[in-house]
Coordinates of C-alpha atoms in Angstrom, one line a residue:
X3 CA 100.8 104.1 89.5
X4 CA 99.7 107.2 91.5
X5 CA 96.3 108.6 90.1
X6 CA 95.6 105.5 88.4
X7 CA 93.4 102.4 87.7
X8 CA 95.3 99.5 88.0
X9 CA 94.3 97.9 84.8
X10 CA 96.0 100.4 82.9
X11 CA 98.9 100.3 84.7
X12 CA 102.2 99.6 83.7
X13 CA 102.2 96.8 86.2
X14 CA 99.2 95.3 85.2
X15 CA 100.4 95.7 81.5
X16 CA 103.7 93.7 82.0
X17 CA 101.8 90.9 83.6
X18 CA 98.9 91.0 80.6
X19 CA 102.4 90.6 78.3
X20 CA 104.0 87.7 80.2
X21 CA 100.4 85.8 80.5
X22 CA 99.9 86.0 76.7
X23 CA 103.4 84.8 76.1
X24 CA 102.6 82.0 78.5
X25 CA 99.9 81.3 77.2
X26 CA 101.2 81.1 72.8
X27 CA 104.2 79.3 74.3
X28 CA 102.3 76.5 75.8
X29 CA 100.3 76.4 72.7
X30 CA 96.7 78.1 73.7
X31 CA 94.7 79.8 71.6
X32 CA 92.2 82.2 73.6
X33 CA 89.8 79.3 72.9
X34 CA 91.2 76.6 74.3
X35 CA 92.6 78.6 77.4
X36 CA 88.6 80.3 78.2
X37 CA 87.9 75.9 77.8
X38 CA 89.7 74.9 80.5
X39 CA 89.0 77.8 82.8
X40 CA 85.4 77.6 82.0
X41 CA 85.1 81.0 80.6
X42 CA 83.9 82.6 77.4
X43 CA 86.9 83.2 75.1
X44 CA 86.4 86.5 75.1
X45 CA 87.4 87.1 78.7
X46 CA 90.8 85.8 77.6
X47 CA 91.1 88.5 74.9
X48 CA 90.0 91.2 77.6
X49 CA 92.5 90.0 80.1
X50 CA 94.7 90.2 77.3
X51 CA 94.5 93.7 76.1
X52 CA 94.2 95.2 79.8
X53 CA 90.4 95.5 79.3
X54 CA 89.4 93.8 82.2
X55 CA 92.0 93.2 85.4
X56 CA 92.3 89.5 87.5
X57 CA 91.6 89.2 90.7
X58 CA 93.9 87.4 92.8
X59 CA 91.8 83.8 93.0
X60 CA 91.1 84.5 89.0
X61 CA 94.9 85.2 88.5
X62 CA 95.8 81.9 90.2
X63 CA 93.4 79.7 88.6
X64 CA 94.4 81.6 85.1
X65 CA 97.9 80.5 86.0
X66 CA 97.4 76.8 86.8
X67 CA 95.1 76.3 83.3
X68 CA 98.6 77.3 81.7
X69 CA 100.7 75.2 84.2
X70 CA 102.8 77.8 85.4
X71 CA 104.0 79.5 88.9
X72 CA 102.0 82.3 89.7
X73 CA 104.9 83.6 91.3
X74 CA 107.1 83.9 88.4
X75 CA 104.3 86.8 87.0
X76 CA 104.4 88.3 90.4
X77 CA 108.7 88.4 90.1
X78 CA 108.1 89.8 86.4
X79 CA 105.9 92.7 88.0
X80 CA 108.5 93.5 91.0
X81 CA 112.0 92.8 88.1
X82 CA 111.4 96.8 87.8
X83 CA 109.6 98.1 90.9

């Protein structure tokens, strides 16, 4: 990651992949995911193709609108570190 932004790393891009597998295998389109997190759709689709990075607080709440363990993303980010 040295000489870097985050958002394009390949850290941040495995943990984009896994939350838009979450999300199509729990059946969300962008649309009804931005719905329950109160967002405009759009902010899915840019989390979604690394355009825009989560905070921590934003990746938790993202994480409970899917009903999954933010700490299963974190183990997916760390498999290969």
């Amino acid at each position: 990651m040295k000489g870097t932004k985050s958002v394009i790393s390949d850290e941040n891009k495995k943990l984009c992949v896994w939350l838009k597998r979450q999300r199509q295998e729990k059946g969300h389109t962008m649309r009804s995911l931005s719905e329950i997190l109160g967002t405009p759709h759009s902010f899915i689709g840019k989390v979604e193709n690394q355009e825009r990075r989560l905070d921590v607080i934003e990746y938790v709440r993202y994480c409970h609108a899917l009903e999954i363990d933010p700490m299963e993303g974190l183990r997916q980010v760390l498999a290969d570190a």
